Short mmCIF file of C-alpha atoms in Angstrom, two decimals:
data_model
loop_
_atom_site.label_atom_id
_atom_site.label_comp_id
_atom_site.label_asym_id
_atom_site.label_seq_id
_atom_site.Cartn_x
_atom_site.Cartn_y
_atom_site.Cartn_z
CA GLU A 21 28.00 -19.23 17.55
CA ALA A 22 24.86 -18.76 18.50
CA ASN A 23 25.20 -22.33 20.32
CA ASP A 24 28.14 -21.14 22.61
CA LYS A 25 26.14 -19.07 23.61
CA GLY A 26 23.11 -20.59 24.83
CA TYR A 27 20.95 -18.66 21.78
CA PHE A 28 18.30 -21.39 20.81
CA VAL A 29 15.43 -22.53 21.86
CA LYS A 30 14.70 -25.52 24.65
CA ASN A 31 13.68 -29.01 24.51
CA LYS A 32 11.02 -28.91 27.64
CA GLU A 33 13.89 -30.85 30.29
CA GLY A 34 15.28 -27.22 29.06
CA ASN A 35 19.40 -28.60 28.74
CA ASP A 36 19.26 -29.09 24.84
CA ASN A 37 18.30 -27.30 21.55
CA PHE A 38 15.19 -27.46 20.70
CA GLN A 39 14.95 -29.50 17.12
CA GLY A 40 12.56 -29.73 14.29
CA TRP A 41 12.52 -30.32 10.34
CA CYS A 42 12.01 -27.12 8.43
CA TRP A 43 13.25 -26.25 5.03
CA PRO A 44 16.81 -26.55 5.09
CA GLY A 45 16.12 -30.09 7.81
CA ASP A 46 17.36 -30.76 10.86
CA SER A 47 17.28 -26.74 12.65
CA ASN A 48 17.17 -25.43 15.64
CA TRP A 49 16.10 -22.51 16.67
CA VAL A 50 16.94 -19.09 17.89
CA ASP A 51 15.51 -17.62 21.08
CA TYR A 52 14.30 -14.20 20.46
CA LEU A 53 12.23 -13.84 23.32
CA ASN A 54 16.24 -14.08 24.94
CA PRO A 55 17.45 -9.89 24.67
CA GLU A 56 20.53 -11.19 23.47
CA ALA A 57 19.72 -13.70 20.90
CA ALA A 58 17.63 -10.76 19.42
CA SER A 59 20.04 -8.46 19.07
CA TRP A 60 22.91 -11.43 18.20
CA ILE A 61 21.04 -11.93 15.62
CA SER A 62 20.08 -8.33 14.39
CA ARG A 63 23.67 -8.29 13.91
CA GLN A 64 23.89 -10.65 11.74
CA PHE A 65 21.59 -9.34 8.99
CA HIS A 66 24.35 -5.91 8.36
CA LEU A 67 26.84 -5.59 5.28
CA ASP A 68 29.74 -7.08 7.18
CA LYS A 69 28.07 -10.09 8.58
CA TYR A 70 25.27 -11.04 5.55
CA ASN A 71 27.74 -12.69 2.81
CA GLY A 72 27.26 -10.69 -0.56
CA SER A 73 24.16 -8.26 1.08
CA THR A 74 23.89 -4.40 -0.41
CA PRO A 75 21.71 -1.97 0.74
CA ASN A 76 18.95 -2.60 -1.42
CA LEU A 77 18.53 -6.71 -1.13
CA PHE A 78 15.85 -7.32 1.96
CA VAL A 79 14.40 -9.63 3.90
CA TRP A 80 12.05 -12.37 4.13
CA ASN A 81 10.90 -14.13 6.70
CA ASP A 82 9.22 -17.41 5.81
CA MET A 83 7.71 -19.84 8.47
CA ASN A 84 8.27 -17.87 11.26
CA GLU A 85 5.17 -19.02 13.17
CA PRO A 86 7.27 -20.99 13.22
CA SER A 87 6.75 -23.84 10.89
CA VAL A 88 7.89 -26.97 12.54
CA PHE A 89 6.89 -30.35 10.40
CA ASN A 90 7.11 -32.79 12.65
CA GLY A 91 6.02 -30.99 15.53
CA PRO A 92 2.51 -30.97 16.74
CA GLU A 93 0.04 -29.05 14.15
CA ILE A 94 2.86 -28.30 12.29
CA SER A 95 4.93 -26.42 15.22
CA MET A 96 6.43 -25.99 18.53
CA ASP A 97 5.85 -28.46 20.79
CA LYS A 98 3.80 -26.93 23.44
CA ASP A 99 6.03 -27.53 26.44
CA ILE A 100 9.13 -26.71 25.80
CA LYS A 101 11.17 -23.63 26.86
CA HIS A 102 11.93 -19.89 26.17
CA HIS A 103 14.66 -18.10 28.07
CA GLY A 104 13.82 -16.83 31.25
CA GLY A 105 11.88 -20.83 31.35
CA TRP A 106 8.59 -19.52 29.84
CA GLU A 107 6.95 -22.71 27.52
CA HIS A 108 5.89 -21.66 23.80
CA ARG A 109 2.47 -21.90 24.63
CA ASP A 110 3.13 -19.12 26.94
CA LEU A 111 4.15 -17.01 23.64
CA HIS A 112 3.71 -18.51 20.86
CA ASN A 113 1.84 -16.26 19.17
CA ILE A 114 4.63 -13.46 19.67
CA PHE A 115 7.65 -15.56 18.19
CA GLY A 116 6.36 -14.90 14.92
CA MET A 117 6.28 -10.59 15.64
CA LEU A 118 9.29 -10.88 17.52
CA TYR A 119 11.50 -12.28 14.71
CA HIS A 120 10.07 -9.91 12.81
CA LYS A 121 10.96 -7.30 14.85
CA ALA A 122 14.92 -8.60 15.25
CA THR A 123 14.96 -8.71 10.92
CA ALA A 124 13.69 -5.20 11.29
CA ASP A 125 16.09 -4.27 13.93
CA GLY A 126 19.46 -5.80 11.81
CA LEU A 127 18.46 -3.58 8.54
CA ARG A 128 17.42 -0.55 9.78
CA THR A 129 21.32 -0.26 12.03
CA ARG A 130 23.73 -1.80 9.11
CA GLU A 131 23.72 0.91 7.71
CA SER A 132 24.00 5.29 9.32
CA PRO A 133 22.78 7.52 9.49
CA ASN A 134 19.84 4.55 10.15
CA LYS A 135 17.17 3.93 7.28
CA ARG A 136 14.13 2.34 6.76
CA PRO A 137 14.05 -1.53 6.46
CA PHE A 138 11.61 -4.01 3.84
CA VAL A 139 10.69 -7.34 6.12
CA LEU A 140 8.04 -9.22 4.54
CA SER A 141 7.02 -11.72 7.19
CA ARG A 142 4.67 -14.82 7.37
CA ALA A 143 3.62 -15.28 11.06
CA TYR A 144 2.79 -11.83 13.22
CA PHE A 145 1.09 -10.84 15.91
CA ALA A 146 -0.44 -6.88 16.95
CA GLY A 147 2.31 -4.61 16.92
CA SER A 148 4.37 -6.56 13.86
CA GLN A 149 2.92 -3.19 12.05
CA ARG A 150 5.58 -1.50 13.56
CA TYR A 151 8.22 -3.52 12.15
CA GLY A 152 6.72 -4.46 7.98
CA ALA A 153 4.27 -5.72 5.35
CA VAL A 154 2.24 -9.11 6.07
CA TRP A 155 0.11 -10.91 3.80
CA THR A 156 -2.79 -13.69 3.82
CA GLY A 157 -0.39 -16.80 3.28
CA ASP A 158 -0.74 -19.66 0.56
CA ASN A 159 -3.53 -19.74 -1.17
CA ALA A 160 -4.55 -20.93 -4.81
CA ALA A 161 -5.60 -20.09 -8.09
CA ASN A 162 -9.51 -20.03 -8.34
CA TRP A 163 -11.91 -17.56 -8.01
CA GLU A 164 -13.50 -18.29 -4.66
CA HIS A 165 -9.86 -17.23 -3.18
CA LEU A 166 -9.51 -14.10 -5.46
CA ARG A 167 -12.66 -13.14 -3.57
CA ALA A 168 -12.19 -13.91 -0.43
CA SER A 169 -9.00 -11.89 -0.22
CA ILE A 170 -10.98 -8.76 -0.19
CA PRO A 171 -12.53 -8.89 3.15
CA MET A 172 -9.56 -11.26 5.06
CA VAL A 173 -7.29 -8.24 3.67
CA LEU A 174 -9.31 -5.90 4.44
CA SER A 175 -10.10 -7.65 8.37
CA ASN A 176 -6.84 -7.39 8.62
CA ASN A 177 -6.82 -3.52 8.14
CA VAL A 178 -8.92 -3.09 10.25
CA ALA A 179 -6.54 -4.79 13.10
CA GLY A 180 -4.24 -2.29 11.88
CA MET A 181 -2.57 -3.98 9.83
CA HIS A 182 -1.55 -1.70 6.98
CA PHE A 183 0.29 -3.71 4.89
CA ALA A 184 -1.11 -6.24 4.17
CA GLY A 185 -2.46 -8.14 0.68
CA ALA A 186 -2.56 -12.02 -0.71
CA ASP A 187 -1.08 -14.04 -3.73
CA VAL A 188 -2.14 -12.13 -7.01
CA GLY A 189 -2.90 -14.99 -9.20
CA GLY A 190 -2.78 -17.64 -6.08
CA PHE A 191 0.54 -19.93 -4.55
CA PHE A 192 -0.72 -23.04 -5.90
CA GLY A 193 -2.13 -23.91 -9.19
CA ASN A 194 -2.25 -22.76 -12.49
CA PRO A 195 -4.08 -19.37 -13.34
CA THR A 196 -5.89 -19.07 -16.22
CA PRO A 197 -5.22 -16.18 -18.23
CA GLU A 198 -9.40 -13.48 -17.67
CA LEU A 199 -8.00 -15.27 -13.43
CA MET A 200 -4.82 -13.48 -13.19
CA THR A 201 -5.44 -9.96 -15.31
CA ARG A 202 -8.53 -10.25 -12.74
CA TRP A 203 -6.35 -10.30 -10.03
CA TYR A 204 -3.86 -8.01 -10.88
CA GLN A 205 -6.69 -5.10 -11.35
CA LEU A 206 -7.83 -6.22 -8.15
CA GLY A 207 -4.49 -7.02 -6.21
CA ILE A 208 -2.82 -2.96 -7.63
CA TRP A 209 -5.89 -1.83 -4.88
CA TYR A 210 -3.71 -4.17 -1.89
CA PRO A 211 -2.05 -1.99 0.09
CA PHE A 212 0.99 -5.00 -0.10
CA PHE A 213 1.17 -5.16 -4.19
CA ARG A 214 3.24 -8.71 -4.95
CA ALA A 215 2.71 -12.02 -7.18
CA HIS A 216 4.37 -15.70 -5.98
CA ALA A 217 3.44 -18.78 -6.54
CA HIS A 218 4.48 -22.06 -5.84
CA ILE A 219 7.80 -23.68 -7.49
CA ASP A 220 5.86 -27.00 -8.99
CA THR A 221 2.81 -24.02 -10.82
CA LYS A 222 3.39 -23.07 -14.44
CA ARG A 223 5.76 -19.34 -15.61
CA ARG A 224 3.38 -16.46 -15.28
CA GLU A 225 4.44 -14.31 -15.39
CA PRO A 226 2.93 -11.27 -17.70
CA TRP A 227 3.69 -11.50 -21.26
CA VAL A 228 3.32 -15.94 -20.87
CA PHE A 229 -0.92 -15.18 -21.31
CA GLY A 230 0.02 -12.84 -24.64
CA GLU A 231 -2.70 -10.13 -25.73
CA PRO A 232 -4.95 -8.74 -24.66
CA TYR A 233 -4.14 -10.22 -20.56
CA LEU A 234 -0.89 -9.01 -20.85
CA SER A 235 -1.83 -5.17 -21.95
CA HIS A 236 -5.02 -5.10 -19.28
CA ILE A 237 -2.56 -6.10 -16.07
CA ARG A 238 0.32 -3.65 -17.77
CA SER A 239 -2.43 -1.18 -16.91
CA ALA A 240 -3.14 -2.08 -14.17
CA ILE A 241 0.62 -1.93 -12.37
CA ARG A 242 1.02 1.37 -14.33
CA GLU A 243 -2.52 2.18 -12.25
CA ARG A 244 -0.70 1.78 -9.00
CA TYR A 245 2.80 3.32 -9.96
CA ARG A 246 0.83 6.10 -11.45
CA LEU A 247 -1.41 6.84 -7.82
CA LEU A 248 1.37 6.02 -5.56
CA PRO A 249 1.07 10.14 -4.33
CA TYR A 250 -1.64 9.19 -3.14
CA TRP A 251 -0.92 5.62 -0.94
CA TYR A 252 2.37 6.67 -0.16
CA THR A 253 0.52 9.80 1.84
CA LEU A 254 -2.89 7.41 2.89
CA PHE A 255 0.64 5.20 5.00
CA ARG A 256 0.96 8.30 6.87
CA GLU A 257 -2.35 8.88 8.05
CA ALA A 258 -1.50 5.29 9.27
CA SER A 259 1.61 5.94 10.96
CA LEU A 260 0.25 9.36 12.91
CA THR A 261 -3.32 7.76 13.51
CA GLY A 262 -3.37 4.55 12.32
CA MET A 263 -6.97 4.59 10.25
CA PRO A 264 -6.55 1.77 7.55
CA LEU A 265 -5.55 2.37 4.38
CA VAL A 266 -8.31 0.60 2.60
CA ARG A 267 -11.56 0.22 4.43
CA PRO A 268 -14.92 -1.80 4.68
CA VAL A 269 -17.42 0.61 3.44
CA TRP A 270 -19.00 0.79 6.51
CA MET A 271 -15.84 2.87 8.19
CA GLU A 272 -16.55 6.04 5.78
CA PHE A 273 -20.67 5.79 4.85
CA PRO A 274 -21.46 4.48 8.76
CA GLN A 275 -25.17 5.96 8.49
CA GLU A 276 -25.72 3.46 5.46
CA THR A 277 -26.97 0.12 7.64
CA SER A 278 -27.58 -1.51 4.59
CA MET A 279 -23.72 -2.04 3.17
CA PHE A 280 -22.63 -2.63 7.19
CA SER A 281 -22.54 -6.72 5.16
CA GLU A 282 -20.56 -5.31 1.87
CA ASP A 283 -17.22 -6.91 2.01
CA SER A 284 -16.83 -6.81 -2.22
CA SER A 285 -16.71 -3.06 -2.63
CA PHE A 286 -13.89 -1.39 -0.92
CA MET A 287 -12.52 2.18 -0.44
CA VAL A 288 -8.61 3.55 -0.55
CA GLY A 289 -8.86 6.13 1.50
CA SER A 290 -11.27 8.08 1.36
CA ALA A 291 -11.50 9.18 -1.67
CA ILE A 292 -11.42 5.88 -4.33
CA MET A 293 -14.19 3.55 -4.12
CA VAL A 294 -13.24 -0.30 -5.09
CA ILE A 295 -15.38 -3.22 -6.77
CA PRO A 296 -13.31 -6.06 -8.64
CA ALA A 297 -14.78 -7.68 -10.54
CA THR A 298 -14.71 -11.27 -9.22
CA ASP A 299 -16.30 -13.89 -11.27
CA ALA A 300 -15.62 -16.38 -13.93
CA ASP A 301 -17.83 -15.13 -16.32
CA THR A 302 -15.59 -11.84 -17.59
CA SER A 303 -19.19 -10.34 -19.05
CA MET A 304 -21.04 -10.35 -16.08
CA PRO A 305 -22.26 -7.54 -15.40
CA ILE A 306 -21.82 -6.28 -11.63
CA ASP A 307 -23.61 -4.94 -9.53
CA VAL A 308 -22.62 -1.60 -7.81
CA ARG A 309 -23.90 0.38 -4.97
CA LEU A 310 -22.43 3.92 -4.14
CA PRO A 311 -23.71 5.76 -0.90
CA THR A 312 -24.55 8.45 -0.18
CA GLN A 313 -26.10 11.75 -1.37
CA GLU A 314 -22.79 12.95 -3.89
CA ASN A 315 -21.10 12.63 -7.09
CA TRP A 316 -19.29 9.97 -7.77
CA TYR A 317 -17.65 10.13 -10.64
CA ASP A 318 -15.41 6.85 -12.84
CA ILE A 319 -11.50 7.14 -12.15
CA ARG A 320 -11.13 6.64 -16.17
CA SER A 321 -13.54 8.05 -17.90
CA HIS A 322 -14.47 11.01 -15.43
CA ALA A 323 -18.40 10.16 -15.72
CA ALA A 324 -20.13 11.64 -13.06
CA TYR A 325 -23.29 9.14 -11.24
CA ILE A 326 -24.71 10.79 -8.61
CA GLY A 327 -25.60 8.78 -4.92
CA PRO A 328 -27.27 7.13 -3.60
CA LEU A 329 -27.50 4.72 -6.33
CA LYS A 330 -28.08 0.83 -7.07
CA ARG A 331 -27.30 -0.42 -10.96
CA GLN A 332 -25.08 -2.56 -12.96
CA PHE A 333 -22.72 -1.91 -14.80
CA ALA A 334 -21.89 -4.28 -17.91
CA THR A 335 -18.21 -5.17 -18.08
CA ASP A 336 -14.98 -6.54 -19.96
CA LEU A 337 -11.37 -7.82 -19.17
CA ALA A 338 -10.48 -4.38 -20.09
CA THR A 339 -13.29 -2.80 -17.60
CA THR A 340 -12.66 -2.21 -13.52
CA LEU A 341 -15.17 -0.28 -11.41
CA VAL A 342 -13.41 1.98 -9.61
CA PHE A 343 -14.90 5.60 -8.90
CA ALA A 344 -13.66 8.97 -7.40
CA ARG A 345 -15.60 10.20 -4.33
CA GLY A 346 -17.30 13.63 -5.08
CA GLY A 347 -15.06 16.06 -2.52
CA SER A 348 -11.98 14.75 -3.04
CA ILE A 349 -8.48 15.14 -4.27
CA ILE A 350 -5.96 12.86 -5.84
CA PRO A 351 -2.46 13.71 -6.21
CA THR A 352 -0.44 11.36 -8.68
CA ARG A 353 1.94 10.77 -11.13
CA GLU A 354 1.77 10.75 -14.70
CA ARG A 355 4.48 9.04 -16.39
CA HIS A 356 5.49 6.06 -16.43
CA ARG A 357 8.83 4.69 -15.02
CA GLY A 358 10.84 1.30 -13.99
CA SER A 359 10.55 1.52 -10.97
CA SER A 360 9.21 4.47 -7.75
CA GLU A 361 13.20 5.29 -7.50
CA LEU A 362 12.79 7.20 -10.73
CA MET A 363 10.01 8.25 -9.96
CA ARG A 364 10.19 10.54 -7.40
CA ARG A 365 11.32 14.23 -8.24
CA ASP A 366 8.09 14.01 -10.36
CA PRO A 367 5.91 16.26 -11.03
CA ILE A 368 2.76 15.75 -9.14
CA THR A 369 -1.02 16.14 -11.30
CA LEU A 370 -3.43 16.82 -9.08
CA TYR A 371 -7.26 15.84 -9.50
CA VAL A 372 -10.55 17.87 -8.11
CA TYR A 373 -13.17 15.72 -7.58
CA VAL A 374 -15.65 18.17 -6.81
CA SER A 375 -18.39 17.62 -4.53
CA GLN A 376 -22.73 18.76 -4.72
CA THR A 377 -21.67 21.60 -3.14
CA GLY A 378 -19.05 22.70 -5.67
CA THR A 379 -15.63 22.30 -2.94
CA ALA A 380 -13.58 19.39 -2.21
CA THR A 381 -10.33 18.49 -0.14
CA GLY A 382 -6.31 16.62 0.19
CA ARG A 383 -3.60 15.99 1.06
CA LEU A 384 -0.02 15.20 -0.26
CA TYR A 385 2.85 14.03 1.68
CA LEU A 386 6.54 13.19 0.24
CA ASP A 387 9.65 12.49 2.34
CA ASP A 388 12.91 11.04 1.16
CA GLY A 389 10.98 7.64 1.94
CA GLU A 390 14.75 6.03 2.76
CA THR A 391 16.02 7.73 5.78
CA TYR A 392 14.09 8.54 9.08
CA ASN A 393 15.52 12.83 8.33
CA TYR A 394 11.29 13.45 8.71
CA GLN A 395 11.74 13.01 11.93
CA ASN A 396 13.33 16.18 12.46
CA GLY A 397 11.12 17.98 10.24
CA ALA A 398 12.48 16.41 6.36
CA PHE A 399 9.11 15.84 4.89
CA ILE A 400 6.83 18.10 2.94
CA GLU A 401 3.23 18.07 3.72
CA ARG A 402 0.01 19.45 2.10
CA GLU A 403 -3.54 20.72 3.06
CA LEU A 404 -4.49 20.66 -0.67
CA SER A 405 -8.32 22.70 -0.70
CA PHE A 406 -11.40 24.06 -3.03
CA GLU A 407 -14.22 26.28 -2.44
CA ASN A 408 -14.68 29.38 -4.39
CA ALA A 409 -13.48 28.19 -7.22
CA LYS A 410 -10.27 28.69 -5.87
CA LEU A 411 -7.78 25.01 -5.32
CA THR A 412 -5.46 26.95 -2.35
CA SER A 413 -2.15 24.92 -1.28
CA ARG A 414 -0.92 24.88 2.40
CA PRO A 415 1.77 23.88 4.99
CA SER A 416 -0.37 20.68 7.66
CA VAL A 417 -0.33 21.28 11.05
CA ARG A 418 2.88 19.53 11.78
CA THR A 419 5.35 20.96 8.87
CA ALA A 420 7.40 23.41 11.32
CA SER A 421 10.34 25.08 9.94
CA SER A 422 14.06 23.53 10.80
CA PRO A 423 17.70 22.12 9.40
CA ALA A 424 16.12 18.62 7.66
CA GLN A 425 13.88 20.69 6.85
CA LEU A 426 14.67 23.21 4.96
CA GLU A 427 17.61 20.89 3.17
CA PHE A 428 14.30 18.57 2.23
CA LEU A 429 12.48 21.82 0.19
CA LYS A 430 16.17 22.69 -1.20
CA ALA A 431 16.41 18.96 -3.03
CA MET A 432 12.77 19.14 -4.15
CA SER A 433 13.13 22.73 -5.43
CA LYS A 434 12.18 21.90 -9.47
CA VAL A 435 9.18 19.24 -8.23
CA ARG A 436 6.34 21.01 -9.34
CA VAL A 437 2.63 20.71 -9.95
CA GLU A 438 2.72 20.22 -13.87
CA ARG A 439 -1.53 19.39 -14.29
CA ILE A 440 -4.37 20.61 -12.78
CA VAL A 441 -7.70 18.33 -14.11
CA ILE A 442 -10.48 19.44 -11.55
CA VAL A 443 -13.59 17.08 -12.83
CA GLY A 444 -17.29 17.92 -12.30
CA MET A 445 -17.43 21.93 -12.24
CA ARG A 446 -21.05 23.68 -13.65
CA ASN A 447 -20.09 26.24 -14.69
CA PRO A 448 -17.99 27.08 -18.26
CA LEU A 449 -14.18 28.22 -17.97
CA THR A 450 -11.73 30.87 -19.54
CA LYS A 451 -9.15 31.56 -17.65
CA ALA A 452 -7.29 30.66 -14.57
CA VAL A 453 -5.27 33.36 -12.15
CA VAL A 454 -2.16 31.31 -9.99
CA VAL A 455 -0.48 33.36 -7.81
CA GLU A 456 2.80 32.01 -6.21
CA ASN A 457 5.06 33.70 -4.12
CA GLY A 458 3.46 37.08 -4.91
CA GLN A 459 3.75 36.48 -8.68
CA THR A 460 0.94 36.71 -10.51
CA ARG A 461 -0.10 35.22 -14.01
CA THR A 462 -3.02 33.49 -16.05
CA ILE A 463 -3.25 30.70 -17.70
CA GLU A 464 -5.98 30.44 -20.42
CA LEU A 465 -8.55 27.73 -20.25
CA SER A 466 -11.20 26.22 -22.45
CA TYR A 467 -13.73 24.49 -20.73
CA ALA A 468 -17.56 24.20 -21.85
CA GLY A 469 -18.69 23.37 -18.42
CA HIS A 470 -20.16 19.53 -17.43
CA LYS A 471 -22.69 19.05 -19.89
CA LEU A 472 -20.65 18.94 -22.06
CA ASP A 473 -16.23 18.34 -21.09
CA SER A 474 -15.82 15.95 -18.59
CA GLU A 475 -12.76 18.08 -17.49
CA CYS A 476 -12.07 21.14 -16.24
CA THR A 477 -7.34 20.52 -16.85
CA ILE A 478 -4.85 23.91 -15.59
CA ARG A 479 -1.37 23.20 -18.44
CA ASP A 480 1.91 24.02 -16.72
CA PRO A 481 0.79 25.86 -13.16
CA ALA A 482 4.26 25.44 -12.61
CA VAL A 483 3.86 25.52 -8.78
CA LEU A 484 6.41 23.91 -6.29
CA VAL A 485 5.14 21.30 -4.38
CA GLY A 486 6.56 22.76 -1.08
CA ASN A 487 5.29 26.29 -1.15
CA ASP A 488 1.87 28.62 -0.89
CA TRP A 489 -0.25 28.49 -3.93
CA GLU A 490 -3.21 29.60 -5.21
CA VAL A 491 -5.51 29.11 -8.20
CA THR A 492 -8.57 30.91 -9.27
CA LEU A 493 -11.05 30.08 -11.80
CA SER A 494 -13.58 32.28 -13.84
#
């Protein structure tokens, strides 16, 4: 059908289809520069066209640079012809992006109402961030490539390619159990997180490595799931402002000129600093530099450190160095589930990491995760603020009443905040007064102050994520 309609890229004379070799063998390529051809290939992804397809089947565009095994530089000849008489040399860099766009359009329109697509692409260009995820290509299972993945993913994020990651474990070769564990511990902080390997490598599912590696990898994956509310809120911010999800340290601390060359540690949003372990000697101490005059908290133990700080931290294979920045509020979901779909109506936990001035701010964004109803206001976006020992939740300036918003609030009406954890409060606390919808209730506390307790936990304040509320500590 594509041949009959003239939808393939032509040879340099423009009188026949360009032919080359790729994984299927002798191949032709759809000319995505032709709007009719792009629309045609998009329709091939519709459920009535794509044999065996289902609404939860998504797509990976591989080899779409395009990769041509018998072509110059393993790609298309530069003088072959595209729609409108353009030579390939003029549009090579956008070919993969147009390929990605056509696939995403097909998945988006295969159902009514439309749903968001997921398309992973190997080739990309400016604009590809609108269509799906990308990754850094065929890496190798060695420590050098583990380390190299950090500046690569950071560079992509600074350039606007936010949904980016690297193959966890390395594509070529066979990782040692130690390398595989460390790569998972780093990989959970890539915006796009997946393990992937060449077909000829050995099996590398986490359970293949046995203990203690299995438990360490499981803990890392659970940490990723636990922080999905924070990640989703960052994706929302990126979609509106273009701010990277993962950021070089200099982006958050431009006054720290001595850290401009730092590319082994990085920020996840503005609230979390990650210092990954990337050395084959898993017992080697790690140099840590915490910038600025601020509190930093170990995200697990809640041990507090005051910046600026430069010191070594002892590590073992179970240790990951991740710090929450003082002045941040981080939303989580703490219940272990088999998928994010099963977490959708789980309660929220809020971690309040108090700054040196006793304040903190954060944001929580939720929508249905599938449709485009958020464009009509079907979302919850809360501005969270902690000051003078009072935590408040208020709607963002983008929140507006609409039929779609009211319907979404109804669907989320049972989703509550099940726990608030305050880290870094100096004074002892005995009670929390909760005010929601004009109703007041008191929760007893037993917090002895930060010198004796690492955290003050308010259990089941029972406030709803979509409501205005405040919690005052005394």
